[in-house]
JSON list of N, CA and C and ligand atoms in Angstrom, two decimals:
[
{"chain": "A", "resi": 1440, "resn": "MET", "atom": "N", "xyz": [-90.58, -37.08, -48.95]},
{"chain": "A", "resi": 1440, "resn": "MET", "atom": "CA", "xyz": [-89.88, -39.12, -48.10]},
{"chain": "A", "resi": 1440, "resn": "MET", "atom": "C", "xyz": [-89.28, -38.16, -46.76]},
{"chain": "A", "resi": 1441, "resn": "ARG", "atom": "N", "xyz": [-89.61, -38.87, -45.46]},
{"chain": "A", "resi": 1441, "resn": "ARG", "atom": "CA", "xyz": [-89.29, -38.49, -44.13]},
{"chain": "A", "resi": 1441, "resn": "ARG", "atom": "C", "xyz": [-88.49, -39.49, -43.74]},
{"chain": "A", "resi": 1442, "resn": "VAL", "atom": "N", "xyz": [-87.67, -39.57, -42.75]},
{"chain": "A", "resi": 1442, "resn": "VAL", "atom": "CA", "xyz": [-86.67, -40.49, -42.04]},
{"chain": "A", "resi": 1442, "resn": "VAL", "atom": "C", "xyz": [-86.81, -40.44, -40.76]},
{"chain": "A", "resi": 1443, "resn": "SER", "atom": "N", "xyz": [-86.84, -41.32, -39.95]},
{"chain": "A", "resi": 1443, "resn": "SER", "atom": "CA", "xyz": [-86.39, -41.12, -38.70]},
{"chain": "A", "resi": 1443, "resn": "SER", "atom": "C", "xyz": [-85.82, -42.25, -37.67]},
{"chain": "A", "resi": 1444, "resn": "VAL", "atom": "N", "xyz": [-85.01, -41.89, -36.76]},
{"chain": "A", "resi": 1444, "resn": "VAL", "atom": "CA", "xyz": [-84.09, -43.27, -36.46]},
{"chain": "A", "resi": 1444, "resn": "VAL", "atom": "C", "xyz": [-84.46, -43.36, -34.90]},
{"chain": "A", "resi": 1445, "resn": "ASP", "atom": "N", "xyz": [-84.32, -44.62, -34.33]},
{"chain": "A", "resi": 1445, "resn": "ASP", "atom": "CA", "xyz": [-84.33, -45.09, -33.01]},
{"chain": "A", "resi": 1445, "resn": "ASP", "atom": "C", "xyz": [-83.05, -45.29, -32.46]},
{"chain": "A", "resi": 1446, "resn": "ARG", "atom": "N", "xyz": [-82.75, -44.25, -31.79]},
{"chain": "A", "resi": 1446, "resn": "ARG", "atom": "CA", "xyz": [-81.29, -44.38, -31.16]},
{"chain": "A", "resi": 1446, "resn": "ARG", "atom": "C", "xyz": [-81.15, -45.61, -30.44]},
{"chain": "A", "resi": 1447, "resn": "ASP", "atom": "N", "xyz": [-82.31, -45.97, -29.72]},
{"chain": "A", "resi": 1447, "resn": "ASP", "atom": "CA", "xyz": [-82.03, -47.20, -28.69]},
{"chain": "A", "resi": 1447, "resn": "ASP", "atom": "C", "xyz": [-81.84, -48.37, -29.56]},
{"chain": "A", "resi": 1448, "resn": "ARG", "atom": "N", "xyz": [-81.87, -48.42, -31.20]},
{"chain": "A", "resi": 1448, "resn": "ARG", "atom": "CA", "xyz": [-81.87, -49.73, -31.82]},
{"chain": "A", "resi": 1448, "resn": "ARG", "atom": "C", "xyz": [-80.46, -49.55, -32.34]},
{"chain": "A", "resi": 1449, "resn": "CYS", "atom": "N", "xyz": [-79.85, -48.45, -32.44]},
{"chain": "A", "resi": 1449, "resn": "CYS", "atom": "CA", "xyz": [-78.41, -48.27, -33.19]},
{"chain": "A", "resi": 1449, "resn": "CYS", "atom": "C", "xyz": [-77.44, -48.78, -32.71]},
{"chain": "A", "resi": 1450, "resn": "CYS", "atom": "N", "xyz": [-76.76, -49.34, -33.29]},
{"chain": "A", "resi": 1450, "resn": "CYS", "atom": "CA", "xyz": [-75.60, -50.08, -32.55]},
{"chain": "A", "resi": 1450, "resn": "CYS", "atom": "C", "xyz": [-74.32, -49.44, -32.80]},
{"chain": "A", "resi": 1451, "resn": "SER", "atom": "N", "xyz": [-74.05, -48.26, -33.73]},
{"chain": "A", "resi": 1451, "resn": "SER", "atom": "CA", "xyz": [-73.20, -47.60, -33.53]},
{"chain": "A", "resi": 1451, "resn": "SER", "atom": "C", "xyz": [-72.20, -47.87, -34.87]},
{"chain": "A", "resi": 1452, "resn": "SER", "atom": "N", "xyz": [-72.64, -48.87, -35.97]},
{"chain": "A", "resi": 1452, "resn": "SER", "atom": "CA", "xyz": [-71.96, -49.10, -36.91]},
{"chain": "A", "resi": 1452, "resn": "SER", "atom": "C", "xyz": [-71.39, -48.41, -38.37]},
{"chain": "A", "resi": 1453, "resn": "GLY", "atom": "N", "xyz": [-71.84, -46.95, -37.93]},
{"chain": "A", "resi": 1453, "resn": "GLY", "atom": "CA", "xyz": [-71.68, -45.98, -39.15]},
{"chain": "A", "resi": 1453, "resn": "GLY", "atom": "C", "xyz": [-72.09, -46.23, -40.31]},
{"chain": "A", "resi": 1454, "resn": "MET", "atom": "N", "xyz": [-72.68, -47.30, -40.59]},
{"chain": "A", "resi": 1454, "resn": "MET", "atom": "CA", "xyz": [-72.75, -47.62, -42.30]},
{"chain": "A", "resi": 1454, "resn": "MET", "atom": "C", "xyz": [-73.77, -46.68, -42.78]},
{"chain": "A", "resi": 1455, "resn": "CYS", "atom": "N", "xyz": [-74.75, -46.24, -42.39]},
{"chain": "A", "resi": 1455, "resn": "CYS", "atom": "CA", "xyz": [-75.54, -44.96, -42.88]},
{"chain": "A", "resi": 1455, "resn": "CYS", "atom": "C", "xyz": [-75.11, -43.73, -42.86]},
{"chain": "A", "resi": 1456, "resn": "VAL", "atom": "N", "xyz": [-74.23, -43.46, -42.04]},
{"chain": "A", "resi": 1456, "resn": "VAL", "atom": "CA", "xyz": [-73.14, -42.38, -42.12]},
{"chain": "A", "resi": 1456, "resn": "VAL", "atom": "C", "xyz": [-72.44, -42.15, -43.17]},
{"chain": "A", "resi": 1457, "resn": "MET", "atom": "N", "xyz": [-71.56, -43.36, -43.64]},
{"chain": "A", "resi": 1457, "resn": "MET", "atom": "CA", "xyz": [-70.92, -43.58, -44.74]},
{"chain": "A", "resi": 1457, "resn": "MET", "atom": "C", "xyz": [-71.44, -43.68, -46.08]},
{"chain": "A", "resi": 1458, "resn": "ASN", "atom": "N", "xyz": [-72.75, -43.99, -46.21]},
{"chain": "A", "resi": 1458, "resn": "ASN", "atom": "CA", "xyz": [-73.59, -43.84, -47.28]},
{"chain": "A", "resi": 1458, "resn": "ASN", "atom": "C", "xyz": [-74.57, -42.93, -47.63]},
{"chain": "A", "resi": 1459, "resn": "VAL", "atom": "N", "xyz": [-75.03, -41.89, -46.78]},
{"chain": "A", "resi": 1459, "resn": "VAL", "atom": "CA", "xyz": [-75.43, -40.86, -46.83]},
{"chain": "A", "resi": 1459, "resn": "VAL", "atom": "C", "xyz": [-75.54, -40.15, -45.87]},
{"chain": "A", "resi": 1460, "resn": "PRO", "atom": "N", "xyz": [-74.28, -39.20, -46.04]},
{"chain": "A", "resi": 1460, "resn": "PRO", "atom": "CA", "xyz": [-73.45, -38.11, -45.09]},
{"chain": "A", "resi": 1460, "resn": "PRO", "atom": "C", "xyz": [-74.40, -36.93, -44.85]},
{"chain": "A", "resi": 1461, "resn": "ASP", "atom": "N", "xyz": [-75.06, -36.81, -45.74]},
{"chain": "A", "resi": 1461, "resn": "ASP", "atom": "CA", "xyz": [-76.09, -35.12, -45.55]},
{"chain": "A", "resi": 1461, "resn": "ASP", "atom": "C", "xyz": [-77.15, -35.57, -44.58]},
{"chain": "A", "resi": 1462, "resn": "VAL", "atom": "N", "xyz": [-77.38, -36.89, -44.56]},
{"chain": "A", "resi": 1462, "resn": "VAL", "atom": "CA", "xyz": [-78.97, -36.94, -43.97]},
{"chain": "A", "resi": 1462, "resn": "VAL", "atom": "C", "xyz": [-78.31, -37.76, -42.71]},
{"chain": "A", "resi": 1463, "resn": "PHE", "atom": "N", "xyz": [-77.46, -38.43, -42.38]},
{"chain": "A", "resi": 1463, "resn": "PHE", "atom": "CA", "xyz": [-76.73, -39.33, -41.29]},
{"chain": "A", "resi": 1463, "resn": "PHE", "atom": "C", "xyz": [-75.67, -38.44, -40.63]},
{"chain": "A", "resi": 1464, "resn": "ASP", "atom": "N", "xyz": [-75.78, -38.47, -39.10]},
{"chain": "A", "resi": 1464, "resn": "ASP", "atom": "CA", "xyz": [-74.35, -38.30, -38.84]},
{"chain": "A", "resi": 1464, "resn": "ASP", "atom": "C", "xyz": [-74.43, -38.92, -37.66]},
{"chain": "A", "resi": 1465, "resn": "GLN", "atom": "N", "xyz": [-72.64, -39.68, -37.00]},
{"chain": "A", "resi": 1465, "resn": "GLN", "atom": "CA", "xyz": [-73.12, -39.91, -35.45]},
{"chain": "A", "resi": 1465, "resn": "GLN", "atom": "C", "xyz": [-72.32, -38.97, -34.47]},
{"chain": "A", "resi": 1466, "resn": "ASP", "atom": "N", "xyz": [-73.11, -39.18, -33.25]},
{"chain": "A", "resi": 1466, "resn": "ASP", "atom": "CA", "xyz": [-72.88, -38.62, -32.33]},
{"chain": "A", "resi": 1466, "resn": "ASP", "atom": "C", "xyz": [-71.42, -38.45, -31.40]},
{"chain": "A", "resi": 1467, "resn": "ASP", "atom": "N", "xyz": [-70.76, -37.08, -31.36]},
{"chain": "A", "resi": 1467, "resn": "ASP", "atom": "CA", "xyz": [-69.36, -37.28, -30.86]},
{"chain": "A", "resi": 1467, "resn": "ASP", "atom": "C", "xyz": [-69.34, -38.09, -29.61]},
{"chain": "A", "resi": 1468, "resn": "GLN", "atom": "N", "xyz": [-70.21, -37.83, -29.21]},
{"chain": "A", "resi": 1468, "resn": "GLN", "atom": "CA", "xyz": [-69.90, -38.42, -27.56]},
{"chain": "A", "resi": 1468, "resn": "GLN", "atom": "C", "xyz": [-70.31, -39.90, -27.49]},
{"chain": "A", "resi": 1469, "resn": "ASP", "atom": "N", "xyz": [-71.45, -40.60, -27.94]},
{"chain": "A", "resi": 1469, "resn": "ASP", "atom": "CA", "xyz": [-71.84, -41.85, -27.83]},
{"chain": "A", "resi": 1469, "resn": "ASP", "atom": "C", "xyz": [-71.98, -42.53, -29.26]},
{"chain": "A", "resi": 1470, "resn": "SER", "atom": "N", "xyz": [-71.49, -41.93, -30.32]},
{"chain": "A", "resi": 1470, "resn": "SER", "atom": "CA", "xyz": [-71.28, -42.80, -31.64]},
{"chain": "A", "resi": 1470, "resn": "SER", "atom": "C", "xyz": [-72.65, -43.15, -32.20]},
{"chain": "A", "resi": 1471, "resn": "LEU", "atom": "N", "xyz": [-73.62, -43.36, -31.38]},
{"chain": "A", "resi": 1471, "resn": "LEU", "atom": "CA", "xyz": [-74.94, -43.20, -31.80]},
{"chain": "A", "resi": 1471, "resn": "LEU", "atom": "C", "xyz": [-75.68, -42.15, -33.19]},
{"chain": "A", "resi": 1472, "resn": "VAL", "atom": "N", "xyz": [-76.41, -42.94, -34.04]},
{"chain": "A", "resi": 1472, "resn": "VAL", "atom": "CA", "xyz": [-77.07, -42.04, -35.14]},
{"chain": "A", "resi": 1472, "resn": "VAL", "atom": "C", "xyz": [-77.53, -41.08, -34.75]},
{"chain": "A", "resi": 1473, "resn": "ARG", "atom": "N", "xyz": [-77.49, -39.70, -35.49]},
{"chain": "A", "resi": 1473, "resn": "ARG", "atom": "CA", "xyz": [-78.44, -38.39, -35.18]},
{"chain": "A", "resi": 1473, "resn": "ARG", "atom": "C", "xyz": [-78.52, -38.11, -36.87]},
{"chain": "A", "resi": 1474, "resn": "LEU", "atom": "N", "xyz": [-79.57, -37.39, -36.68]},
{"chain": "A", "resi": 1474, "resn": "LEU", "atom": "CA", "xyz": [-79.98, -36.96, -37.99]},
{"chain": "A", "resi": 1474, "resn": "LEU", "atom": "C", "xyz": [-79.61, -35.45, -37.99]},
{"chain": "A", "resi": 1475, "resn": "ARG", "atom": "N", "xyz": [-79.30, -35.37, -39.65]},
{"chain": "A", "resi": 1475, "resn": "ARG", "atom": "CA", "xyz": [-78.97, -33.71, -39.99]},
{"chain": "A", "resi": 1475, "resn": "ARG", "atom": "C", "xyz": [-80.10, -33.24, -40.55]},
{"chain": "A", "resi": 1476, "resn": "ARG", "atom": "N", "xyz": [-81.13, -34.49, -41.13]},
{"chain": "A", "resi": 1476, "resn": "ARG", "atom": "CA", "xyz": [-82.59, -33.68, -41.48]},
{"chain": "A", "resi": 1476, "resn": "ARG", "atom": "C", "xyz": [-83.37, -34.99, -41.33]},
{"chain": "A", "resi": 1477, "resn": "THR", "atom": "N", "xyz": [-84.84, -34.39, -41.57]},
{"chain": "A", "resi": 1477, "resn": "THR", "atom": "CA", "xyz": [-85.72, -35.40, -41.08]},
{"chain": "A", "resi": 1477, "resn": "THR", "atom": "C", "xyz": [-86.47, -35.37, -42.52]},
{"chain": "A", "resi": 1478, "resn": "THR", "atom": "N", "xyz": [-86.46, -34.48, -43.41]},
{"chain": "A", "resi": 1478, "resn": "THR", "atom": "CA", "xyz": [-86.93, -34.42, -44.74]},
{"chain": "A", "resi": 1478, "resn": "THR", "atom": "C", "xyz": [-86.00, -34.94, -45.86]},
{"chain": "A", "resi": 1479, "resn": "VAL", "atom": "N", "xyz": [-86.01, -35.94, -46.52]},
{"chain": "A", "resi": 1479, "resn": "VAL", "atom": "CA", "xyz": [-85.49, -36.30, -47.61]},
{"chain": "A", "resi": 1479, "resn": "VAL", "atom": "C", "xyz": [-85.42, -35.90, -49.06]},
{"chain": "A", "resi": 1480, "resn": "ARG", "atom": "N", "xyz": [-84.70, -35.36, -49.59]},
{"chain": "A", "resi": 1480, "resn": "ARG", "atom": "CA", "xyz": [-84.40, -35.03, -50.93]},
{"chain": "A", "resi": 1480, "resn": "ARG", "atom": "C", "xyz": [-84.97, -36.12, -51.77]},
{"chain": "A", "resi": 1481, "resn": "PRO", "atom": "N", "xyz": [-85.34, -35.94, -53.09]},
{"chain": "A", "resi": 1481, "resn": "PRO", "atom": "CA", "xyz": [-86.02, -36.91, -53.98]},
{"chain": "A", "resi": 1481, "resn": "PRO", "atom": "C", "xyz": [-84.48, -37.57, -54.80]},
{"chain": "A", "resi": 1482, "resn": "ASP", "atom": "N", "xyz": [-83.12, -36.90, -54.41]},
{"chain": "A", "resi": 1482, "resn": "ASP", "atom": "CA", "xyz": [-82.08, -37.71, -55.23]},
{"chain": "A", "resi": 1482, "resn": "ASP", "atom": "C", "xyz": [-81.35, -38.55, -53.71]},
{"chain": "A", "resi": 1483, "resn": "GLN", "atom": "N", "xyz": [-81.83, -38.34, -52.96]},
{"chain": "A", "resi": 1483, "resn": "GLN", "atom": "CA", "xyz": [-81.17, -38.96, -51.72]},
{"chain": "A", "resi": 1483, "resn": "GLN", "atom": "C", "xyz": [-82.13, -40.25, -51.38]},
{"chain": "A", "resi": 1484, "resn": "ALA", "atom": "N", "xyz": [-83.23, -40.14, -52.09]},
{"chain": "A", "resi": 1484, "resn": "ALA", "atom": "CA", "xyz": [-84.30, -41.33, -51.51]},
{"chain": "A", "resi": 1484, "resn": "ALA", "atom": "C", "xyz": [-83.82, -42.49, -51.70]},
{"chain": "A", "resi": 1485, "resn": "ALA", "atom": "N", "xyz": [-83.25, -42.84, -52.56]},
{"chain": "A", "resi": 1485, "resn": "ALA", "atom": "CA", "xyz": [-83.07, -44.68, -52.85]},
{"chain": "A", "resi": 1485, "resn": "ALA", "atom": "C", "xyz": [-82.02, -44.68, -51.90]},
{"chain": "A", "resi": 1486, "resn": "ASP", "atom": "N", "xyz": [-80.64, -43.91, -51.64]},
{"chain": "A", "resi": 1486, "resn": "ASP", "atom": "CA", "xyz": [-79.72, -44.20, -50.75]},
{"chain": "A", "resi": 1486, "resn": "ASP", "atom": "C", "xyz": [-80.28, -44.42, -49.00]},
{"chain": "A", "resi": 1487, "resn": "VAL", "atom": "N", "xyz": [-81.51, -43.53, -48.86]},
{"chain": "A", "resi": 1487, "resn": "VAL", "atom": "CA", "xyz": [-81.70, -43.59, -47.89]},
{"chain": "A", "resi": 1487, "resn": "VAL", "atom": "C", "xyz": [-82.31, -44.88, -47.50]},
{"chain": "A", "resi": 1488, "resn": "ARG", "atom": "N", "xyz": [-83.24, -45.54, -48.39]},
{"chain": "A", "resi": 1488, "resn": "ARG", "atom": "CA", "xyz": [-84.23, -46.66, -48.54]},
{"chain": "A", "resi": 1488, "resn": "ARG", "atom": "C", "xyz": [-82.95, -47.80, -48.31]},
{"chain": "A", "resi": 1489, "resn": "LEU", "atom": "N", "xyz": [-81.98, -47.74, -48.91]},
{"chain": "A", "resi": 1489, "resn": "LEU", "atom": "CA", "xyz": [-81.00, -48.60, -48.62]},
{"chain": "A", "resi": 1489, "resn": "LEU", "atom": "C", "xyz": [-80.51, -48.82, -47.32]},
{"chain": "A", "resi": 1490, "resn": "ALA", "atom": "N", "xyz": [-80.17, -47.60, -46.74]},
{"chain": "A", "resi": 1490, "resn": "ALA", "atom": "CA", "xyz": [-79.94, -47.57, -45.76]},
{"chain": "A", "resi": 1490, "resn": "ALA", "atom": "C", "xyz": [-80.42, -47.90, -44.74]},
{"chain": "A", "resi": 1491, "resn": "SER", "atom": "N", "xyz": [-81.93, -47.77, -44.66]},
{"chain": "A", "resi": 1491, "resn": "SER", "atom": "CA", "xyz": [-82.81, -48.29, -44.04]},
{"chain": "A", "resi": 1491, "resn": "SER", "atom": "C", "xyz": [-82.81, -49.65, -43.87]},
{"chain": "A", "resi": 1492, "resn": "GLU", "atom": "N", "xyz": [-82.65, -50.50, -44.91]},
{"chain": "A", "resi": 1492, "resn": "GLU", "atom": "CA", "xyz": [-82.69, -51.79, -45.47]},
{"chain": "A", "resi": 1492, "resn": "GLU", "atom": "C", "xyz": [-81.40, -52.40, -44.83]},
{"chain": "A", "resi": 1493, "resn": "LEU", "atom": "N", "xyz": [-80.10, -51.75, -45.22]},
{"chain": "A", "resi": 1493, "resn": "LEU", "atom": "CA", "xyz": [-78.68, -52.38, -44.41]},
{"chain": "A", "resi": 1493, "resn": "LEU", "atom": "C", "xyz": [-78.84, -52.14, -42.99]},
{"chain": "A", "resi": 1494, "resn": "CYS", "atom": "N", "xyz": [-79.25, -51.16, -42.16]},
{"chain": "A", "resi": 1494, "resn": "CYS", "atom": "CA", "xyz": [-79.01, -50.88, -40.98]},
{"chain": "A", "resi": 1494, "resn": "CYS", "atom": "C", "xyz": [-79.05, -52.45, -40.09]},
{"chain": "A", "resi": 1495, "resn": "PRO", "atom": "N", "xyz": [-78.03, -52.44, -39.77]},
{"chain": "A", "resi": 1495, "resn": "PRO", "atom": "CA", "xyz": [-77.85, -53.91, -38.67]},
{"chain": "A", "resi": 1495, "resn": "PRO", "atom": "C", "xyz": [-78.73, -53.67, -37.60]},
{"chain": "A", "resi": 1496, "resn": "GLY", "atom": "N", "xyz": [-79.09, -52.63, -37.15]},
{"chain": "A", "resi": 1496, "resn": "GLY", "atom": "CA", "xyz": [-80.02, -52.77, -35.90]},
{"chain": "A", "resi": 1496, "resn": "GLY", "atom": "C", "xyz": [-81.61, -52.06, -36.43]},
{"chain": "A", "resi": 1497, "resn": "GLY", "atom": "N", "xyz": [-81.69, -51.99, -37.28]},
{"chain": "A", "resi": 1497, "resn": "GLY", "atom": "CA", "xyz": [-83.12, -51.95, -37.90]},
{"chain": "A", "resi": 1497, "resn": "GLY", "atom": "C", "xyz": [-83.57, -50.42, -37.10]},
{"chain": "A", "resi": 1498, "resn": "ALA", "atom": "N", "xyz": [-82.54, -49.60, -37.26]},
{"chain": "A", "resi": 1498, "resn": "ALA", "atom": "CA", "xyz": [-82.94, -48.37, -36.41]},
{"chain": "A", "resi": 1498, "resn": "ALA", "atom": "C", "xyz": [-83.48, -47.35, -37.41]},
{"chain": "A", "resi": 1499, "resn": "ILE", "atom": "N", "xyz": [-83.70, -47.59, -38.61]},
{"chain": "A", "resi": 1499, "resn": "ILE", "atom": "CA", "xyz": [-83.63, -46.08, -39.73]},
{"chain": "A", "resi": 1499, "resn": "ILE", "atom": "C", "xyz": [-85.45, -46.74, -40.27]},
{"chain": "A", "resi": 1500, "resn": "THR", "atom": "N", "xyz": [-86.41, -45.68, -39.86]},
{"chain": "A", "resi": 1500, "resn": "THR", "atom": "CA", "xyz": [-87.69, -45.87, -40.47]},
{"chain": "A", "resi": 1500, "resn": "THR", "atom": "C", "xyz": [-87.50, -45.10, -41.43]},
{"chain": "A", "resi": 1501, "resn": "VAL", "atom": "N", "xyz": [-88.17, -45.53, -42.97]},
{"chain": "A", "resi": 1501, "resn": "VAL", "atom": "CA", "xyz": [-88.55, -44.34, -43.90]},
{"chain": "A", "resi": 1501, "resn": "VAL", "atom": "C", "xyz": [-90.23, -44.24, -44.14]},
{"chain": "A", "resi": 1502, "resn": "VAL", "atom": "N", "xyz": [-90.45, -43.11, -44.29]},
{"chain": "A", "resi": 1502, "resn": "VAL", "atom": "CA", "xyz": [-92.00, -42.92, -44.01]},
{"chain": "A", "resi": 1502, "resn": "VAL", "atom": "C", "xyz": [-91.87, -42.31, -45.82]},
{"chain": "A", "resi": 1503, "resn": "GLU", "atom": "N", "xyz": [-92.99, -42.53, -46.35]},
{"chain": "A", "resi": 1503, "resn": "GLU", "atom": "CA", "xyz": [-93.12, -42.45, -47.94]},
{"chain": "A", "resi": 1503, "resn": "GLU", "atom": "C", "xyz": [-94.13, -41.15, -47.93]},
{"chain": "A", "resi": 1504, "resn": "ASP", "atom": "N", "xyz": [-93.86, -40.26, -48.93]},
{"chain": "A", "resi": 1504, "resn": "ASP", "atom": "CA", "xyz": [-94.89, -39.37, -49.00]},
{"chain": "A", "resi": 1504, "resn": "ASP", "atom": "C", "xyz": [-96.56, -39.95, -49.80]},
{"chain": "A", "resi": 1505, "resn": "GLU", "atom": "N", "xyz": [-97.08, -39.23, -49.16]},
{"chain": "A", "resi": 1505, "resn": "GLU", "atom": "CA", "xyz": [-98.27, -39.54, -49.78]},
{"chain": "A", "resi": 1505, "resn": "GLU", "atom": "C", "xyz": [-98.82, -39.50, -51.36]},
{"chain": "A", "resi": 1506, "resn": "PRO", "atom": "N", "xyz": [-99.10, -40.38, -51.99]},
{"chain": "A", "resi": 1506, "resn": "PRO", "atom": "CA", "xyz": [-99.27, -39.79, -53.57]},
{"chain": "A", "resi": 1506, "resn": "PRO", "atom": "C", "xyz": [-100.06, -38.62, -53.43]},
{"chain": "A", "resi": 1507, "resn": "GLY", "atom": "N", "xyz": [-99.65, -37.72, -54.54]},
{"chain": "A", "resi": 1507, "resn": "GLY", "atom": "CA", "xyz": [-100.60, -36.47, -54.79]},
{"chain": "A", "resi": 1507, "resn": "GLY", "atom": "C", "xyz": [-102.18, -36.83, -55.40]},
{"chain": "A", "resi": 1508, "resn": "PRO", "atom": "N", "xyz": [-102.74, -35.94, -55.59]},
{"chain": "A", "resi": 1508, "resn": "PRO", "atom": "CA", "xyz": [-104.03, -36.16, -56.64]},
{"chain": "A", "resi": 1508, "resn": "PRO", "atom": "C", "xyz": [-103.89, -36.60, -57.99]},
{"chain": "A", "resi": 1509, "resn": "ALA", "atom": "N", "xyz": [-104.16, -37.37, -58.14]},
{"chain": "A", "resi": 1509, "resn": "ALA", "atom": "CA", "xyz": [-104.31, -37.84, -59.62]},
{"chain": "A", "resi": 1509, "resn": "ALA", "atom": "C", "xyz": [-104.34, -36.77, -60.85]},
{"chain": "A", "resi": 1510, "resn": "SER", "atom": "N", "xyz": [-103.83, -36.64, -61.66]},
{"chain": "A", "resi": 1510, "resn": "SER", "atom": "CA", "xyz": [-103.96, -35.37, -62.41]},
{"chain": "A", "resi": 1510, "resn": "SER", "atom": "C", "xyz": [-104.79, -36.34, -63.73]},
{"chain": "A", "resi": 1511, "resn": "ALA", "atom": "N", "xyz": [-105.79, -35.28, -64.10]},
{"chain": "A", "resi": 1511, "resn": "ALA", "atom": "CA", "xyz": [-106.56, -36.03, -65.39]},
{"chain": "A", "resi": 1511, "resn": "ALA", "atom": "C", "xyz": [-105.89, -35.61, -66.68]},
{"chain": "B", "resi": 2544, "resn": "SF4", "atom": "S1", "xyz": [-76.71, -48.04, -39.94]},
{"chain": "B", "resi": 2544, "resn": "SF4", "atom": "FE1", "xyz": [-78.11, -48.30, -38.43]},
{"chain": "B", "resi": 2544, "resn": "SF4", "atom": "S2", "xyz": [-76.96, -49.21, -36.85]},
{"chain": "B", "resi": 2544, "resn": "SF4", "atom": "FE2", "xyz": [-75.60, -48.17, -37.75]},
{"chain": "B", "resi": 2544, "resn": "SF4", "atom": "S3", "xyz": [-74.99, -46.00, -37.22]},
{"chain": "B", "resi": 2544, "resn": "SF4", "atom": "FE3", "xyz": [-76.61, -46.11, -38.79]},
{"chain": "B", "resi": 2544, "resn": "SF4", "atom": "S4", "xyz": [-78.50, -46.23, -37.21]},
{"chain": "B", "resi": 2544, "resn": "SF4", "atom": "FE4", "xyz": [-76.82, -46.92, -36.44]}
]
């Protein structure tokens, strides 16, 4: 799973940073969101999805991994 942010939509609420600090950070200068990583570990996926849903600016986009080939 991958994540991206639109800093033009971020309103600096800091909610994502509080909830998933390993993935999200805030810029020291303008307090807008910054990403620490764009690839999300499986154990962080649920928290990042929730951060995207709760973001008041709608600034966080989650891109789910394509399903792999079905095993027989
Ligand atoms: S939750 Fe959304 S609006 Fe708040 S800091 Fe994170 S990206 Fe910005």
